[in-house]
Amino acid sequence: MKRTFVRTGGGHLEYRNGFTLIELLAVIVILAIIALIATPIVLDIIDSTRKQATLRSGELYLRGVEQEILSKNIEEEFNPYECEIESNGNLLCDGEEIIIEASGQKPSKGTIVL
């Protein structure tokens, strides 16, 4: 930090503290280095979190499928081998639609083999 004398309007000298250009550039360089180090770490954490959320949604959906198939099997003899996933996330098993209650994102197409 540089201390300079400045003459005021009344003719008096007073001290003024300020940063030199080199000190400001040093701070900017240090912040840039920290940003270069931290950015990949933060992006990796975001990517990992997205993958975990997708896996969790899939687990919750499959749990909902299991519960609906089991409750349907208790009510009547219902034991399909393969079910198609409709665009709304519900199942179409042997021509019958089964509504799946699950939190998270549901798949919009695919096949489930039971």
PDB file of N, CA and C in Angstrom:
ATOM      1  N   MET A   1       0.858  -1.157   0.000  1.00  0.00           N
ATOM      2  CA  MET A   1       0.000   0.000   0.000  1.00  0.00           C
ATOM      3  C   MET A   1       0.903   1.219   0.000  1.00  0.00           C
ATOM      4  N   LYS A   2       0.535   2.128  -0.800  1.00  0.00           N
ATOM      5  CA  LYS A   2       1.361   3.310  -0.980  1.00  0.00           C
ATOM      6  C   LYS A   2       0.741   4.483  -0.222  1.00  0.00           C
ATOM      7  N   ARG A   3       1.625   5.238   0.463  1.00  0.00           N
ATOM      8  CA  ARG A   3       1.164   6.421   1.199  1.00  0.00           C
ATOM      9  C   ARG A   3       1.693   7.639   0.452  1.00  0.00           C
ATOM     10  N   THR A   4       0.797   8.514   0.081  1.00  0.00           N
ATOM     11  CA  THR A   4       1.197   9.701  -0.672  1.00  0.00           C
ATOM     12  C   THR A   4       0.712  10.961   0.031  1.00  0.00           C
ATOM     13  N   PHE A   5       1.400  12.032  -0.283  1.00  0.00           N
ATOM     14  CA  PHE A   5       0.989  13.335   0.232  1.00  0.00           C
ATOM     15  C   PHE A   5       0.185  14.040  -0.851  1.00  0.00           C
ATOM     16  N   VAL A   6      -0.925  14.613  -0.450  1.00  0.00           N
ATOM     17  CA  VAL A   6      -1.767  15.345  -1.396  1.00  0.00           C
ATOM     18  C   VAL A   6      -2.042  16.714  -0.808  1.00  0.00           C
ATOM     19  N   ARG A   7      -1.888  17.746  -1.651  1.00  0.00           N
ATOM     20  CA  ARG A   7      -2.170  19.108  -1.200  1.00  0.00           C
ATOM     21  C   ARG A   7      -3.665  19.354  -1.359  1.00  0.00           C
ATOM     22  N   THR A   8      -4.321  19.746  -0.304  1.00  0.00           N
ATOM     23  CA  THR A   8      -5.756  20.007  -0.333  1.00  0.00           C
ATOM     24  C   THR A   8      -6.010  21.421  -0.831  1.00  0.00           C
ATOM     25  N   GLY A   9      -7.285  21.768  -0.995  1.00  0.00           N
ATOM     26  CA  GLY A   9      -7.650  23.089  -1.487  1.00  0.00           C
ATOM     27  C   GLY A   9      -7.176  24.213  -0.575  1.00  0.00           C
ATOM     28  N   GLY A  10      -7.042  23.948   0.731  1.00  0.00           N
ATOM     29  CA  GLY A  10      -6.608  24.975   1.667  1.00  0.00           C
ATOM     30  C   GLY A  10      -5.100  25.096   1.746  1.00  0.00           C
ATOM     31  N   GLY A  11      -4.371  24.280   0.970  1.00  0.00           N
ATOM     32  CA  GLY A  11      -2.915  24.369   0.968  1.00  0.00           C
ATOM     33  C   GLY A  11      -2.264  23.440   1.969  1.00  0.00           C
ATOM     34  N   HIS A  12      -3.033  22.657   2.704  1.00  0.00           N
ATOM     35  CA  HIS A  12      -2.461  21.737   3.675  1.00  0.00           C
ATOM     36  C   HIS A  12      -2.076  20.423   2.992  1.00  0.00           C
ATOM     37  N   LEU A  13      -1.056  19.774   3.536  1.00  0.00           N
ATOM     38  CA  LEU A  13      -0.681  18.446   3.068  1.00  0.00           C
ATOM     39  C   LEU A  13      -1.392  17.414   3.927  1.00  0.00           C
ATOM     40  N   GLU A  14      -1.916  16.402   3.289  1.00  0.00           N
ATOM     41  CA  GLU A  14      -2.503  15.312   4.073  1.00  0.00           C
ATOM     42  C   GLU A  14      -2.124  13.981   3.431  1.00  0.00           C
ATOM     43  N   TYR A  15      -2.126  12.961   4.279  1.00  0.00           N
ATOM     44  CA  TYR A  15      -1.766  11.623   3.820  1.00  0.00           C
ATOM     45  C   TYR A  15      -2.979  10.980   3.156  1.00  0.00           C
ATOM     46  N   ARG A  16      -2.729  10.255   2.075  1.00  0.00           N
ATOM     47  CA  ARG A  16      -3.779   9.444   1.441  1.00  0.00           C
ATOM     48  C   ARG A  16      -3.190   8.062   1.207  1.00  0.00           C
ATOM     49  N   ASN A  17      -3.929   7.061   1.642  1.00  0.00           N
ATOM     50  CA  ASN A  17      -3.509   5.673   1.425  1.00  0.00           C
ATOM     51  C   ASN A  17      -4.224   5.135   0.197  1.00  0.00           C
ATOM     52  N   GLY A  18      -3.534   4.349  -0.582  1.00  0.00           N
ATOM     53  CA  GLY A  18      -4.139   3.757  -1.766  1.00  0.00           C
ATOM     54  C   GLY A  18      -3.321   2.568  -2.237  1.00  0.00           C
ATOM     55  N   PHE A  19      -3.911   1.801  -3.146  1.00  0.00           N
ATOM     56  CA  PHE A  19      -3.232   0.636  -3.704  1.00  0.00           C
ATOM     57  C   PHE A  19      -2.551   1.025  -5.009  1.00  0.00           C
ATOM     58  N   THR A  20      -1.394   0.446  -5.230  1.00  0.00           N
ATOM     59  CA  THR A  20      -0.714   0.691  -6.498  1.00  0.00           C
ATOM     60  C   THR A  20      -1.287  -0.238  -7.557  1.00  0.00           C
ATOM     61  N   LEU A  21      -0.998   0.041  -8.791  1.00  0.00           N
ATOM     62  CA  LEU A  21      -1.490  -0.764  -9.897  1.00  0.00           C
ATOM     63  C   LEU A  21      -0.959  -2.189  -9.817  1.00  0.00           C
ATOM     64  N   ILE A  22       0.255  -2.366  -9.380  1.00  0.00           N
ATOM     65  CA  ILE A  22       0.840  -3.704  -9.264  1.00  0.00           C
ATOM     66  C   ILE A  22       0.132  -4.515  -8.189  1.00  0.00           C
ATOM     67  N   GLU A  23      -0.191  -3.885  -7.091  1.00  0.00           N
ATOM     68  CA  GLU A  23      -0.932  -4.595  -6.041  1.00  0.00           C
ATOM     69  C   GLU A  23      -2.310  -5.034  -6.546  1.00  0.00           C
ATOM     70  N   LEU A  24      -2.996  -4.176  -7.267  1.00  0.00           N
ATOM     71  CA  LEU A  24      -4.306  -4.539  -7.820  1.00  0.00           C
ATOM     72  C   LEU A  24      -4.185  -5.661  -8.839  1.00  0.00           C
ATOM     73  N   LEU A  25      -3.167  -5.620  -9.689  1.00  0.00           N
ATOM     74  CA  LEU A  25      -2.957  -6.690 -10.664  1.00  0.00           C
ATOM     75  C   LEU A  25      -2.630  -8.015  -9.975  1.00  0.00           C
ATOM     76  N   ALA A  26      -1.868  -7.969  -8.901  1.00  0.00           N
ATOM     77  CA  ALA A  26      -1.539  -9.186  -8.158  1.00  0.00           C
ATOM     78  C   ALA A  26      -2.798  -9.830  -7.594  1.00  0.00           C
ATOM     79  N   VAL A  27      -3.690  -9.022  -7.059  1.00  0.00           N
ATOM     80  CA  VAL A  27      -4.949  -9.548  -6.518  1.00  0.00           C
ATOM     81  C   VAL A  27      -5.785 -10.176  -7.637  1.00  0.00           C
ATOM     82  N   ILE A  28      -5.840  -9.520  -8.789  1.00  0.00           N
ATOM     83  CA  ILE A  28      -6.610 -10.060  -9.911  1.00  0.00           C
ATOM     84  C   ILE A  28      -6.027 -11.387 -10.390  1.00  0.00           C
ATOM     85  N   VAL A  29      -4.708 -11.483 -10.451  1.00  0.00           N
ATOM     86  CA  VAL A  29      -4.060 -12.727 -10.865  1.00  0.00           C
ATOM     87  C   VAL A  29      -4.354 -13.842  -9.866  1.00  0.00           C
ATOM     88  N   ILE A  30      -4.286 -13.540  -8.592  1.00  0.00           N
ATOM     89  CA  ILE A  30      -4.582 -14.550  -7.569  1.00  0.00           C
ATOM     90  C   ILE A  30      -6.021 -15.019  -7.677  1.00  0.00           C
ATOM     91  N   LEU A  31      -6.964 -14.103  -7.868  1.00  0.00           N
ATOM     92  CA  LEU A  31      -8.372 -14.493  -8.032  1.00  0.00           C
ATOM     93  C   LEU A  31      -8.579 -15.340  -9.281  1.00  0.00           C
ATOM     94  N   ALA A  32      -7.876 -15.028 -10.356  1.00  0.00           N
ATOM     95  CA  ALA A  32      -7.987 -15.816 -11.588  1.00  0.00           C
ATOM     96  C   ALA A  32      -7.468 -17.237 -11.371  1.00  0.00           C
ATOM     97  N   ILE A  33      -6.374 -17.372 -10.642  1.00  0.00           N
ATOM     98  CA  ILE A  33      -5.825 -18.704 -10.358  1.00  0.00           C
ATOM     99  C   ILE A  33      -6.803 -19.508  -9.507  1.00  0.00           C
ATOM    100  N   ILE A  34      -7.388 -18.886  -8.509  1.00  0.00           N
ATOM    101  CA  ILE A  34      -8.385 -19.569  -7.668  1.00  0.00           C
ATOM    102  C   ILE A  34      -9.576 -19.999  -8.513  1.00  0.00           C
ATOM    103  N   ALA A  35     -10.034 -19.142  -9.430  1.00  0.00           N
ATOM    104  CA  ALA A  35     -11.167 -19.487 -10.289  1.00  0.00           C
ATOM    105  C   ALA A  35     -10.824 -20.656 -11.204  1.00  0.00           C
ATOM    106  N   LEU A  36      -9.591 -20.682 -11.741  1.00  0.00           N
ATOM    107  CA  LEU A  36      -9.179 -21.780 -12.606  1.00  0.00           C
ATOM    108  C   LEU A  36      -9.132 -23.106 -11.856  1.00  0.00           C
ATOM    109  N   ILE A  37      -8.764 -23.060 -10.607  1.00  0.00           N
ATOM    110  CA  ILE A  37      -8.709 -24.283  -9.804  1.00  0.00           C
ATOM    111  C   ILE A  37     -10.108 -24.721  -9.377  1.00  0.00           C
ATOM    112  N   ALA A  38     -10.948 -23.781  -8.993  1.00  0.00           N
ATOM    113  CA  ALA A  38     -12.253 -24.116  -8.422  1.00  0.00           C
ATOM    114  C   ALA A  38     -13.294 -24.498  -9.470  1.00  0.00           C
ATOM    115  N   THR A  39     -13.219 -23.949 -10.679  1.00  0.00           N
ATOM    116  CA  THR A  39     -14.253 -24.199 -11.684  1.00  0.00           C
ATOM    117  C   THR A  39     -14.402 -25.675 -12.036  1.00  0.00           C
ATOM    118  N   PRO A  40     -13.348 -26.417 -12.350  1.00  0.00           N
ATOM    119  CA  PRO A  40     -13.537 -27.844 -12.657  1.00  0.00           C
ATOM    120  C   PRO A  40     -14.088 -28.638 -11.478  1.00  0.00           C
ATOM    121  N   ILE A  41     -13.696 -28.265 -10.281  1.00  0.00           N
ATOM    122  CA  ILE A  41     -14.190 -28.968  -9.096  1.00  0.00           C
ATOM    123  C   ILE A  41     -15.689 -28.769  -8.954  1.00  0.00           C
ATOM    124  N   VAL A  42     -16.150 -27.542  -9.113  1.00  0.00           N
ATOM    125  CA  VAL A  42     -17.580 -27.242  -8.993  1.00  0.00           C
ATOM    126  C   VAL A  42     -18.365 -27.933 -10.105  1.00  0.00           C
ATOM    127  N   LEU A  43     -17.848 -27.902 -11.334  1.00  0.00           N
ATOM    128  CA  LEU A  43     -18.532 -28.564 -12.447  1.00  0.00           C
ATOM    129  C   LEU A  43     -18.615 -30.068 -12.238  1.00  0.00           C
ATOM    130  N   ASP A  44     -17.577 -30.670 -11.664  1.00  0.00           N
ATOM    131  CA  ASP A  44     -17.592 -32.102 -11.375  1.00  0.00           C
ATOM    132  C   ASP A  44     -18.639 -32.435 -10.314  1.00  0.00           C
ATOM    133  N   ILE A  45     -18.760 -31.585  -9.310  1.00  0.00           N
ATOM    134  CA  ILE A  45     -19.763 -31.800  -8.262  1.00  0.00           C
ATOM    135  C   ILE A  45     -21.168 -31.707  -8.849  1.00  0.00           C
ATOM    136  N   ILE A  46     -21.400 -30.745  -9.731  1.00  0.00           N
ATOM    137  CA  ILE A  46     -22.712 -30.596 -10.365  1.00  0.00           C
ATOM    138  C   ILE A  46     -23.045 -31.827 -11.204  1.00  0.00           C
ATOM    139  N   ASP A  47     -22.073 -32.312 -11.980  1.00  0.00           N
ATOM    140  CA  ASP A  47     -22.293 -33.490 -12.821  1.00  0.00           C
ATOM    141  C   ASP A  47     -22.577 -34.723 -11.968  1.00  0.00           C
ATOM    142  N   SER A  48     -21.835 -34.887 -10.906  1.00  0.00           N
ATOM    143  CA  SER A  48     -22.047 -36.019 -10.006  1.00  0.00           C
ATOM    144  C   SER A  48     -23.434 -35.962  -9.359  1.00  0.00           C
ATOM    145  N   THR A  49     -23.863 -34.780  -8.982  1.00  0.00           N
ATOM    146  CA  THR A  49     -25.178 -34.620  -8.362  1.00  0.00           C
ATOM    147  C   THR A  49     -26.294 -34.954  -9.348  1.00  0.00           C
ATOM    148  N   ARG A  50     -26.135 -34.544 -10.611  1.00  0.00           N
ATOM    149  CA  ARG A  50     -27.139 -34.873 -11.627  1.00  0.00           C
ATOM    150  C   ARG A  50     -27.244 -36.378 -11.827  1.00  0.00           C
ATOM    151  N   LYS A  51     -26.101 -37.058 -11.871  1.00  0.00           N
ATOM    152  CA  LYS A  51     -26.120 -38.509 -12.035  1.00  0.00           C
ATOM    153  C   LYS A  51     -26.806 -39.183 -10.858  1.00  0.00           C
ATOM    154  N   GLN A  52     -26.509 -38.731  -9.654  1.00  0.00           N
ATOM    155  CA  GLN A  52     -27.139 -39.311  -8.465  1.00  0.00           C
ATOM    156  C   GLN A  52     -28.643 -39.061  -8.461  1.00  0.00           C
ATOM    157  N   ALA A  53     -29.074 -37.884  -8.887  1.00  0.00           N
ATOM    158  CA  ALA A  53     -30.506 -37.581  -8.937  1.00  0.00           C
ATOM    159  C   ALA A  53     -31.214 -38.464  -9.961  1.00  0.00           C
ATOM    160  N   THR A  54     -30.566 -38.699 -11.102  1.00  0.00           N
ATOM    161  CA  THR A  54     -31.153 -39.571 -12.119  1.00  0.00           C
ATOM    162  C   THR A  54     -31.279 -40.999 -11.605  1.00  0.00           C
ATOM    163  N   LEU A  55     -30.240 -41.500 -10.952  1.00  0.00           N
ATOM    164  CA  LEU A  55     -30.306 -42.847 -10.386  1.00  0.00           C
ATOM    165  C   LEU A  55     -31.393 -42.952  -9.324  1.00  0.00           C
ATOM    166  N   ARG A  56     -31.509 -41.938  -8.501  1.00  0.00           N
ATOM    167  CA  ARG A  56     -32.533 -41.944  -7.446  1.00  0.00           C
ATOM    168  C   ARG A  56     -33.936 -41.927  -8.044  1.00  0.00           C
ATOM    169  N   SER A  57     -34.148 -41.144  -9.107  1.00  0.00           N
ATOM    170  CA  SER A  57     -35.453 -41.119  -9.772  1.00  0.00           C
ATOM    171  C   SER A  57     -35.786 -42.492 -10.345  1.00  0.00           C
ATOM    172  N   GLY A  58     -34.771 -43.139 -10.946  1.00  0.00           N
ATOM    173  CA  GLY A  58     -34.990 -44.486 -11.482  1.00  0.00           C
ATOM    174  C   GLY A  58     -35.342 -45.487 -10.399  1.00  0.00           C
ATOM    175  N   GLU A  59     -34.659 -45.401  -9.265  1.00  0.00           N
ATOM    176  CA  GLU A  59     -34.967 -46.299  -8.150  1.00  0.00           C
ATOM    177  C   GLU A  59     -36.388 -46.087  -7.637  1.00  0.00           C
ATOM    178  N   LEU A  60     -36.783 -44.834  -7.493  1.00  0.00           N
ATOM    179  CA  LEU A  60     -38.137 -44.543  -7.014  1.00  0.00           C
ATOM    180  C   LEU A  60     -39.188 -45.015  -8.013  1.00  0.00           C
ATOM    181  N   TYR A  61     -38.921 -44.862  -9.306  1.00  0.00           N
ATOM    182  CA  TYR A  61     -39.863 -45.324 -10.324  1.00  0.00           C
ATOM    183  C   TYR A  61     -40.005 -46.837 -10.261  1.00  0.00           C
ATOM    184  N   LEU A  62     -38.869 -47.550 -10.167  1.00  0.00           N
ATOM    185  CA  LEU A  62     -38.933 -49.021 -10.099  1.00  0.00           C
ATOM    186  C   LEU A  62     -39.629 -49.492  -8.830  1.00  0.00           C
ATOM    187  N   ARG A  63     -39.439 -48.784  -7.742  1.00  0.00           N
ATOM    188  CA  ARG A  63     -40.150 -49.131  -6.508  1.00  0.00           C
ATOM    189  C   ARG A  63     -41.658 -48.957  -6.697  1.00  0.00           C
ATOM    190  N   GLY A  64     -42.060 -47.877  -7.376  1.00  0.00           N
ATOM    191  CA  GLY A  64     -43.480 -47.662  -7.667  1.00  0.00           C
ATOM    192  C   GLY A  64     -44.036 -48.750  -8.568  1.00  0.00           C
ATOM    193  N   VAL A  65     -43.253 -49.197  -9.556  1.00  0.00           N
ATOM    194  CA  VAL A  65     -43.678 -50.285 -10.444  1.00  0.00           C
ATOM    195  C   VAL A  65     -43.878 -51.558  -9.637  1.00  0.00           C
ATOM    196  N   GLU A  66     -42.920 -51.881  -8.790  1.00  0.00           N
ATOM    197  CA  GLU A  66     -43.038 -53.087  -7.961  1.00  0.00           C
ATOM    198  C   GLU A  66     -44.295 -53.042  -7.095  1.00  0.00           C
ATOM    199  N   GLN A  67     -44.553 -51.907  -6.461  1.00  0.00           N
ATOM    200  CA  GLN A  67     -45.719 -51.800  -5.587  1.00  0.00           C
ATOM    201  C   GLN A  67     -47.022 -51.956  -6.364  1.00  0.00           C
ATOM    202  N   GLU A  68     -47.117 -51.340  -7.530  1.00  0.00           N
ATOM    203  CA  GLU A  68     -48.347 -51.431  -8.316  1.00  0.00           C
ATOM    204  C   GLU A  68     -48.569 -52.842  -8.852  1.00  0.00           C
ATOM    205  N   ILE A  69     -47.521 -53.490  -9.315  1.00  0.00           N
ATOM    206  CA  ILE A  69     -47.654 -54.861  -9.831  1.00  0.00           C
ATOM    207  C   ILE A  69     -48.043 -55.809  -8.699  1.00  0.00           C
ATOM    208  N   LEU A  70     -47.407 -55.653  -7.531  1.00  0.00           N
ATOM    209  CA  LEU A  70     -47.747 -56.523  -6.399  1.00  0.00           C
ATOM    210  C   LEU A  70     -49.173 -56.298  -5.922  1.00  0.00           C
ATOM    211  N   SER A  71     -49.609 -55.041  -5.829  1.00  0.00           N
ATOM    212  CA  SER A  71     -50.990 -54.800  -5.389  1.00  0.00           C
ATOM    213  C   SER A  71     -51.980 -55.313  -6.425  1.00  0.00           C
ATOM    214  N   LYS A  72     -51.642 -55.216  -7.711  1.00  0.00           N
ATOM    215  CA  LYS A  72     -52.504 -55.742  -8.772  1.00  0.00           C
ATOM    216  C   LYS A  72     -52.548 -57.259  -8.700  1.00  0.00           C
ATOM    217  N   ASN A  73     -51.429 -57.888  -8.357  1.00  0.00           N
ATOM    218  CA  ASN A  73     -51.359 -59.342  -8.248  1.00  0.00           C
ATOM    219  C   ASN A  73     -52.145 -59.845  -7.033  1.00  0.00           C
ATOM    220  N   ILE A  74     -52.220 -59.028  -5.985  1.00  0.00           N
ATOM    221  CA  ILE A  74     -52.991 -59.421  -4.811  1.00  0.00           C
ATOM    222  C   ILE A  74     -54.484 -59.394  -5.127  1.00  0.00           C
ATOM    223  N   GLU A  75     -54.926 -58.368  -5.870  1.00  0.00           N
ATOM    224  CA  GLU A  75     -56.339 -58.234  -6.214  1.00  0.00           C
ATOM    225  C   GLU A  75     -56.803 -59.334  -7.160  1.00  0.00           C
ATOM    226  N   GLU A  76     -55.998 -59.659  -8.124  1.00  0.00           N
ATOM    227  CA  GLU A  76     -56.351 -60.661  -9.130  1.00  0.00           C
ATOM    228  C   GLU A  76     -55.085 -61.343  -9.601  1.00  0.00           C
ATOM    229  N   GLU A  77     -55.225 -62.424 -10.320  1.00  0.00           N
ATOM    230  CA  GLU A  77     -54.071 -63.122 -10.868  1.00  0.00           C
ATOM    231  C   GLU A  77     -53.489 -62.273 -11.997  1.00  0.00           C
ATOM    232  N   PHE A  78     -52.437 -61.557 -11.706  1.00  0.00           N
ATOM    233  CA  PHE A  78     -51.827 -60.646 -12.665  1.00  0.00           C
ATOM    234  C   PHE A  78     -50.328 -60.813 -12.584  1.00  0.00           C
ATOM    235  N   ASN A  79     -49.758 -61.438 -13.576  1.00  0.00           N
ATOM    236  CA  ASN A  79     -48.326 -61.699 -13.554  1.00  0.00           C
ATOM    237  C   ASN A  79     -47.750 -61.530 -14.960  1.00  0.00           C
ATOM    238  N   PRO A  80     -47.658 -60.291 -15.444  1.00  0.00           N
ATOM    239  CA  PRO A  80     -47.140 -60.090 -16.804  1.00  0.00           C
ATOM    240  C   PRO A  80     -45.629 -60.303 -16.844  1.00  0.00           C
ATOM    241  N   TYR A  81     -45.139 -60.635 -18.029  1.00  0.00           N
ATOM    242  CA  TYR A  81     -43.712 -60.826 -18.200  1.00  0.00           C
ATOM    243  C   TYR A  81     -43.035 -59.536 -18.642  1.00  0.00           C
ATOM    244  N   GLU A  82     -43.713 -58.794 -19.516  1.00  0.00           N
ATOM    245  CA  GLU A  82     -43.117 -57.601 -20.084  1.00  0.00           C
ATOM    246  C   GLU A  82     -44.156 -56.494 -20.158  1.00  0.00           C
ATOM    247  N   CYS A  83     -43.752 -55.278 -19.789  1.00  0.00           N
ATOM    248  CA  CYS A  83     -44.643 -54.121 -19.828  1.00  0.00           C
ATOM    249  C   CYS A  83     -43.959 -52.989 -20.584  1.00  0.00           C
ATOM    250  N   GLU A  84     -44.743 -52.260 -21.365  1.00  0.00           N
ATOM    251  CA  GLU A  84     -44.240 -51.098 -22.096  1.00  0.00           C
ATOM    252  C   GLU A  84     -44.461 -49.842 -21.255  1.00  0.00           C
ATOM    253  N   ILE A  85     -43.500 -48.939 -21.284  1.00  0.00           N
ATOM    254  CA  ILE A  85     -43.642 -47.658 -20.588  1.00  0.00           C
ATOM    255  C   ILE A  85     -44.254 -46.666 -21.568  1.00  0.00           C
ATOM    256  N   GLU A  86     -45.369 -46.072 -21.152  1.00  0.00           N
ATOM    257  CA  GLU A  86     -46.041 -45.086 -21.997  1.00  0.00           C
ATOM    258  C   GLU A  86     -45.375 -43.722 -21.843  1.00  0.00           C
ATOM    259  N   SER A  87     -45.780 -42.767 -22.678  1.00  0.00           N
ATOM    260  CA  SER A  87     -45.149 -41.444 -22.668  1.00  0.00           C
ATOM    261  C   SER A  87     -45.383 -40.693 -21.357  1.00  0.00           C
ATOM    262  N   ASN A  88     -46.432 -41.030 -20.613  1.00  0.00           N
ATOM    263  CA  ASN A  88     -46.705 -40.357 -19.340  1.00  0.00           C
ATOM    264  C   ASN A  88     -46.061 -41.074 -18.145  1.00  0.00           C
ATOM    265  N   GLY A  89     -45.308 -42.148 -18.399  1.00  0.00           N
ATOM    266  CA  GLY A  89     -44.620 -42.867 -17.332  1.00  0.00           C
ATOM    267  C   GLY A  89     -45.395 -44.033 -16.770  1.00  0.00           C
ATOM    268  N   ASN A  90     -46.640 -44.197 -17.179  1.00  0.00           N
ATOM    269  CA  ASN A  90     -47.432 -45.338 -16.730  1.00  0.00           C
ATOM    270  C   ASN A  90     -47.070 -46.564 -17.548  1.00  0.00           C
ATOM    271  N   LEU A  91     -47.533 -47.738 -17.086  1.00  0.00           N
ATOM    272  CA  LEU A  91     -47.205 -48.990 -17.760  1.00  0.00           C
ATOM    273  C   LEU A  91     -48.396 -49.510 -18.544  1.00  0.00           C
ATOM    274  N   LEU A  92     -48.104 -50.219 -19.618  1.00  0.00           N
ATOM    275  CA  LEU A  92     -49.114 -50.915 -20.393  1.00  0.00           C
ATOM    276  C   LEU A  92     -48.724 -52.379 -20.375  1.00  0.00           C
ATOM    277  N   CYS A  93     -49.449 -53.168 -19.558  1.00  0.00           N
ATOM    278  CA  CYS A  93     -49.141 -54.585 -19.377  1.00  0.00           C
ATOM    279  C   CYS A  93     -50.333 -55.404 -19.854  1.00  0.00           C
ATOM    280  N   ASP A  94     -50.099 -56.248 -20.835  1.00  0.00           N
ATOM    281  CA  ASP A  94     -51.154 -57.105 -21.392  1.00  0.00           C
ATOM    282  C   ASP A  94     -52.404 -56.304 -21.751  1.00  0.00           C
ATOM    283  N   GLY A  95     -52.209 -55.135 -22.339  1.00  0.00           N
ATOM    284  CA  GLY A  95     -53.322 -54.296 -22.777  1.00  0.00           C
ATOM    285  C   GLY A  95     -53.985 -53.493 -21.669  1.00  0.00           C
ATOM    286  N   GLU A  96     -53.487 -53.576 -20.465  1.00  0.00           N
ATOM    287  CA  GLU A  96     -54.074 -52.863 -19.333  1.00  0.00           C
ATOM    288  C   GLU A  96     -53.093 -51.799 -18.836  1.00  0.00           C
ATOM    289  N   GLU A  97     -53.605 -50.578 -18.641  1.00  0.00           N
ATOM    290  CA  GLU A  97     -52.751 -49.487 -18.161  1.00  0.00           C
ATOM    291  C   GLU A  97     -52.655 -49.531 -16.643  1.00  0.00           C
ATOM    292  N   ILE A  98     -51.446 -49.432 -16.162  1.00  0.00           N
ATOM    293  CA  ILE A  98     -51.196 -49.400 -14.720  1.00  0.00           C
ATOM    294  C   ILE A  98     -50.572 -48.049 -14.413  1.00  0.00           C
ATOM    295  N   ILE A  99     -51.218 -47.282 -13.536  1.00  0.00           N
ATOM    296  CA  ILE A  99     -50.750 -45.956 -13.172  1.00  0.00           C
ATOM    297  C   ILE A  99     -49.662 -46.089 -12.115  1.00  0.00           C
ATOM    298  N   ILE A 100     -48.522 -45.506 -12.374  1.00  0.00           N
ATOM    299  CA  ILE A 100     -47.382 -45.577 -11.457  1.00  0.00           C
ATOM    300  C   ILE A 100     -47.292 -44.269 -10.680  1.00  0.00           C
ATOM    301  N   GLU A 101     -47.362 -44.369  -9.365  1.00  0.00           N
ATOM    302  CA  GLU A 101     -47.199 -43.211  -8.481  1.00  0.00           C
ATOM    303  C   GLU A 101     -45.761 -43.216  -7.987  1.00  0.00           C
ATOM    304  N   ALA A 102     -44.976 -42.257  -8.452  1.00  0.00           N
ATOM    305  CA  ALA A 102     -43.576 -42.170  -8.026  1.00  0.00           C
ATOM    306  C   ALA A 102     -43.147 -40.720  -8.074  1.00  0.00           C
ATOM    307  N   SER A 103     -42.334 -40.331  -7.093  1.00  0.00           N
ATOM    308  CA  SER A 103     -41.794 -38.981  -7.125  1.00  0.00           C
ATOM    309  C   SER A 103     -40.557 -38.972  -8.016  1.00  0.00           C
ATOM    310  N   GLY A 104     -40.198 -37.821  -8.493  1.00  0.00           N
ATOM    311  CA  GLY A 104     -39.071 -37.713  -9.399  1.00  0.00           C
ATOM    312  C   GLY A 104     -39.531 -37.780 -10.840  1.00  0.00           C
ATOM    313  N   GLN A 105     -38.589 -37.813 -11.739  1.00  0.00           N
ATOM    314  CA  GLN A 105     -38.898 -37.827 -13.156  1.00  0.00           C
ATOM    315  C   GLN A 105     -39.165 -39.255 -13.607  1.00  0.00           C
ATOM    316  N   LYS A 106     -40.263 -39.455 -14.342  1.00  0.00           N
ATOM    317  CA  LYS A 106     -40.607 -40.770 -14.860  1.00  0.00           C
ATOM    318  C   LYS A 106     -40.054 -40.923 -16.270  1.00  0.00           C
ATOM    319  N   PRO A 107     -39.707 -42.149 -16.664  1.00  0.00           N
ATOM    320  CA  PRO A 107     -39.268 -42.353 -18.048  1.00  0.00           C
ATOM    321  C   PRO A 107     -40.439 -42.188 -19.012  1.00  0.00           C
ATOM    322  N   SER A 108     -40.153 -41.801 -20.253  1.00  0.00           N
ATOM    323  CA  SER A 108     -41.222 -41.572 -21.224  1.00  0.00           C
ATOM    324  C   SER A 108     -41.349 -42.690 -22.242  1.00  0.00           C
ATOM    325  N   LYS A 109     -40.418 -43.633 -22.274  1.00  0.00           N
ATOM    326  CA  LYS A 109     -40.530 -44.787 -23.157  1.00  0.00           C
ATOM    327  C   LYS A 109     -39.597 -45.873 -22.671  1.00  0.00           C
ATOM    328  N   GLY A 110     -39.847 -47.075 -23.123  1.00  0.00           N
ATOM    329  CA  GLY A 110     -38.995 -48.193 -22.752  1.00  0.00           C
ATOM    330  C   GLY A 110     -39.812 -49.421 -22.445  1.00  0.00           C
ATOM    331  N   THR A 111     -39.132 -50.454 -21.978  1.00  0.00           N
ATOM    332  CA  THR A 111     -39.756 -51.744 -21.648  1.00  0.00           C
ATOM    333  C   THR A 111     -39.231 -52.179 -20.291  1.00  0.00           C
ATOM    334  N   ILE A 112     -40.137 -52.738 -19.513  1.00  0.00           N
ATOM    335  CA  ILE A 112     -39.740 -53.316 -18.221  1.00  0.00           C
ATOM    336  C   ILE A 112     -40.052 -54.804 -18.277  1.00  0.00           C
ATOM    337  N   VAL A 113     -39.045 -55.613 -18.016  1.00  0.00           N
ATOM    338  CA  VAL A 113     -39.206 -57.065 -17.982  1.00  0.00           C
ATOM    339  C   VAL A 113     -39.286 -57.462 -16.516  1.00  0.00           C
ATOM    340  N   LEU A 114     -40.383 -58.123 -16.165  1.00  0.00           N
ATOM    341  CA  LEU A 114     -40.606 -58.493 -14.767  1.00  0.00           C
ATOM    342  C   LEU A 114     -40.140 -59.909 -14.500  1.00  0.00           C
TER     343      LEU A 114
END
